[in-house]
Amino acid sequence: GSNAPCEGIGEAQNTGMGPEKASFFQALNISIKIAKGSIEIVGKVHLIKEGPKVGASEAPLLQMLNVKPFAYGLVSENIYDNGPGFSPEILDIPDDQLIAKFKSGVANVASGSLAMGNGTQASVPHNIINRFKKLLAV
């Protein structure tokens, strides 16, 4: 079997399986009851734990309950940038910090544009307000 990448938890549910499968659940110490001719799992059940291999008894049970705990993808362990390396946690930047840096950059572009007398989209509101102030001063 494969190693379990995450936990597999079975919820309390009606499995839709007949009573002939009850011994399978009892062998795995899963509390069940038979109601209306089908097996019901009584409570939340830990089917597999994260890390160890999925055994021969857990795999068919997961298949019968239609639990698919396996997901595949890439996980960055280290990031290299022209020589120096760093951990991927450095890329976890909160949204408010990104917005603050963006606003700071826009303000720098606007102030530079105003100082040079060069119009940009960032300086247009300031130009309008400054022209309006000059108009009122007259």
Tab-separated table of C-alpha atoms in Angstrom:
chain	number	residue	atom	x	y	z
A	1	GLY	CA	0.000	0.000	0.000
A	2	SER	CA	0.847	3.660	-0.223
A	3	ASN	CA	1.591	5.993	2.653
A	4	ALA	CA	-1.444	7.971	3.744
A	5	PRO	CA	-0.834	11.685	2.998
A	6	CYS	CA	-3.708	12.758	5.250
A	7	GLU	CA	-6.119	11.338	7.784
A	8	GLY	CA	-9.177	9.402	6.668
A	9	ILE	CA	-12.168	9.950	8.922
A	10	GLY	CA	-15.480	8.178	8.459
A	11	GLU	CA	-18.557	10.091	9.545
A	12	ALA	CA	-21.609	8.546	11.186
A	13	GLN	CA	-23.615	7.494	8.153
A	14	ASN	CA	-25.719	4.857	6.489
A	15	THR	CA	-23.313	2.877	4.326
A	16	GLY	CA	-25.982	1.327	2.119
A	17	MET	CA	-24.310	-2.076	2.558
A	18	GLY	CA	-26.217	-5.156	3.551
A	19	PRO	CA	-25.921	-6.982	6.891
A	20	GLU	CA	-23.582	-9.575	5.350
A	21	LYS	CA	-20.732	-6.997	5.597
A	22	ALA	CA	-21.216	-6.489	9.362
A	23	SER	CA	-18.406	-8.907	10.248
A	24	PHE	CA	-15.969	-6.804	8.227
A	25	PHE	CA	-16.755	-3.702	10.327
A	26	GLN	CA	-16.700	-5.679	13.576
A	27	ALA	CA	-13.244	-7.067	12.751
A	28	LEU	CA	-12.006	-3.461	12.489
A	29	ASN	CA	-13.691	-2.461	15.814
A	30	ILE	CA	-16.072	-0.021	14.137
A	31	SER	CA	-19.347	0.504	16.011
A	32	ILE	CA	-22.292	-0.231	13.729
A	33	LYS	CA	-25.996	-0.933	13.874
A	34	ILE	CA	-28.233	-2.525	11.305
A	35	ALA	CA	-31.286	-0.446	10.468
A	36	LYS	CA	-33.766	-1.057	7.640
A	37	GLY	CA	-31.587	-3.786	6.171
A	38	SER	CA	-28.387	-1.717	5.869
A	39	ILE	CA	-25.359	-1.025	8.026
A	40	GLU	CA	-25.063	2.340	9.770
A	41	ILE	CA	-21.834	3.573	11.318
A	42	VAL	CA	-22.763	4.861	14.771
A	43	GLY	CA	-20.084	7.533	15.342
A	44	LYS	CA	-17.074	9.246	13.815
A	45	VAL	CA	-14.352	6.696	13.035
A	46	HIS	CA	-10.629	7.181	12.424
A	47	LEU	CA	-10.088	4.970	9.390
A	48	ILE	CA	-6.435	5.768	8.666
A	49	LYS	CA	-3.798	7.963	10.247
A	50	GLU	CA	-1.514	10.323	8.340
A	51	GLY	CA	1.901	8.844	7.551
A	52	PRO	CA	1.860	5.053	7.891
A	53	LYS	CA	1.041	2.725	5.008
A	54	VAL	CA	-2.578	1.944	4.305
A	55	GLY	CA	-3.020	-1.706	5.238
A	56	ALA	CA	-4.827	-4.533	3.491
A	57	SER	CA	-7.861	-4.181	5.762
A	58	GLU	CA	-8.178	-0.385	5.527
A	59	ALA	CA	-7.952	-0.147	1.720
A	60	PRO	CA	-11.125	-2.165	0.955
A	61	LEU	CA	-12.995	-0.345	3.735
A	62	LEU	CA	-12.038	3.044	2.307
A	63	GLN	CA	-13.115	1.819	-1.106
A	64	MET	CA	-16.462	0.551	0.197
A	65	LEU	CA	-17.157	3.859	1.979
A	66	ASN	CA	-15.969	5.875	-1.049
A	67	VAL	CA	-13.371	7.749	1.055
A	68	LYS	CA	-10.543	9.107	-1.054
A	69	PRO	CA	-7.951	10.669	1.252
A	70	PHE	CA	-5.195	10.793	-1.336
A	71	ALA	CA	-4.283	14.036	-3.034
A	72	TYR	CA	-1.250	14.692	-5.146
A	73	GLY	CA	0.606	17.912	-5.725
A	74	LEU	CA	3.910	19.672	-5.400
A	75	VAL	CA	5.180	20.943	-2.079
A	76	SER	CA	8.034	23.443	-2.119
A	77	GLU	CA	10.656	22.609	0.470
A	78	ASN	CA	13.234	25.264	-0.456
A	79	ILE	CA	13.302	28.181	-2.850
A	80	TYR	CA	16.499	29.261	-4.566
A	81	ASP	CA	17.000	32.713	-6.031
A	82	ASN	CA	20.321	33.140	-7.873
A	83	GLY	CA	22.250	31.360	-5.150
A	84	PRO	CA	20.694	32.106	-1.770
A	85	GLY	CA	17.982	29.734	-0.599
A	86	PHE	CA	15.106	30.311	1.768
A	87	SER	CA	12.087	28.468	3.117
A	88	PRO	CA	8.698	28.732	1.355
A	89	GLU	CA	7.111	30.274	4.485
A	90	ILE	CA	8.704	33.572	3.469
A	91	LEU	CA	6.175	33.729	0.609
A	92	ASP	CA	3.228	33.628	3.038
A	93	ILE	CA	2.685	37.382	3.047
A	94	PRO	CA	-0.632	38.615	4.489
A	95	ASP	CA	-2.939	40.561	2.173
A	96	ASP	CA	-2.913	43.687	4.335
A	97	GLN	CA	0.884	43.853	4.129
A	98	LEU	CA	0.776	43.516	0.315
A	99	ILE	CA	-1.853	46.254	0.050
A	100	ALA	CA	0.172	48.567	2.310
A	101	LYS	CA	3.306	48.074	0.172
A	102	PHE	CA	1.316	48.670	-3.028
A	103	LYS	CA	-0.187	51.889	-1.640
A	104	SER	CA	3.272	53.043	-0.587
A	105	GLY	CA	4.596	52.410	-4.106
A	106	VAL	CA	1.715	54.294	-5.719
A	107	ALA	CA	2.291	57.210	-3.352
A	108	ASN	CA	5.994	57.268	-4.294
A	109	VAL	CA	5.147	57.273	-8.010
A	110	ALA	CA	2.623	60.092	-7.494
A	111	SER	CA	5.056	62.231	-5.478
A	112	GLY	CA	7.838	61.682	-8.016
A	113	SER	CA	5.507	62.586	-10.870
A	114	LEU	CA	4.328	65.748	-9.092
A	115	ALA	CA	7.907	66.814	-8.327
A	116	MET	CA	8.964	66.384	-11.953
A	117	GLY	CA	5.784	67.913	-13.338
A	118	ASN	CA	5.162	64.726	-15.266
A	119	GLY	CA	1.576	63.409	-15.326
A	120	THR	CA	0.815	59.788	-14.534
A	121	GLN	CA	-2.345	57.962	-13.487
A	122	ALA	CA	-1.112	58.010	-9.890
A	123	SER	CA	-0.680	61.808	-9.912
A	124	VAL	CA	-3.942	62.747	-11.699
A	125	PRO	CA	-6.058	63.073	-8.513
A	126	HIS	CA	-3.369	65.234	-6.909
A	127	ASN	CA	-3.108	67.402	-10.037
A	128	ILE	CA	-6.870	67.966	-10.062
A	129	ILE	CA	-6.921	68.921	-6.378
A	130	ASN	CA	-3.901	71.233	-6.756
A	131	ARG	CA	-5.477	72.970	-9.802
A	132	PHE	CA	-8.751	73.359	-7.890
A	133	LYS	CA	-6.860	74.908	-4.946
A	134	LYS	CA	-5.193	77.379	-7.321
A	135	LEU	CA	-8.570	78.197	-8.864
A	136	LEU	CA	-10.081	78.905	-5.455
A	137	ALA	CA	-7.089	81.042	-4.460
A	138	VAL	CA	-7.700	83.383	-7.400
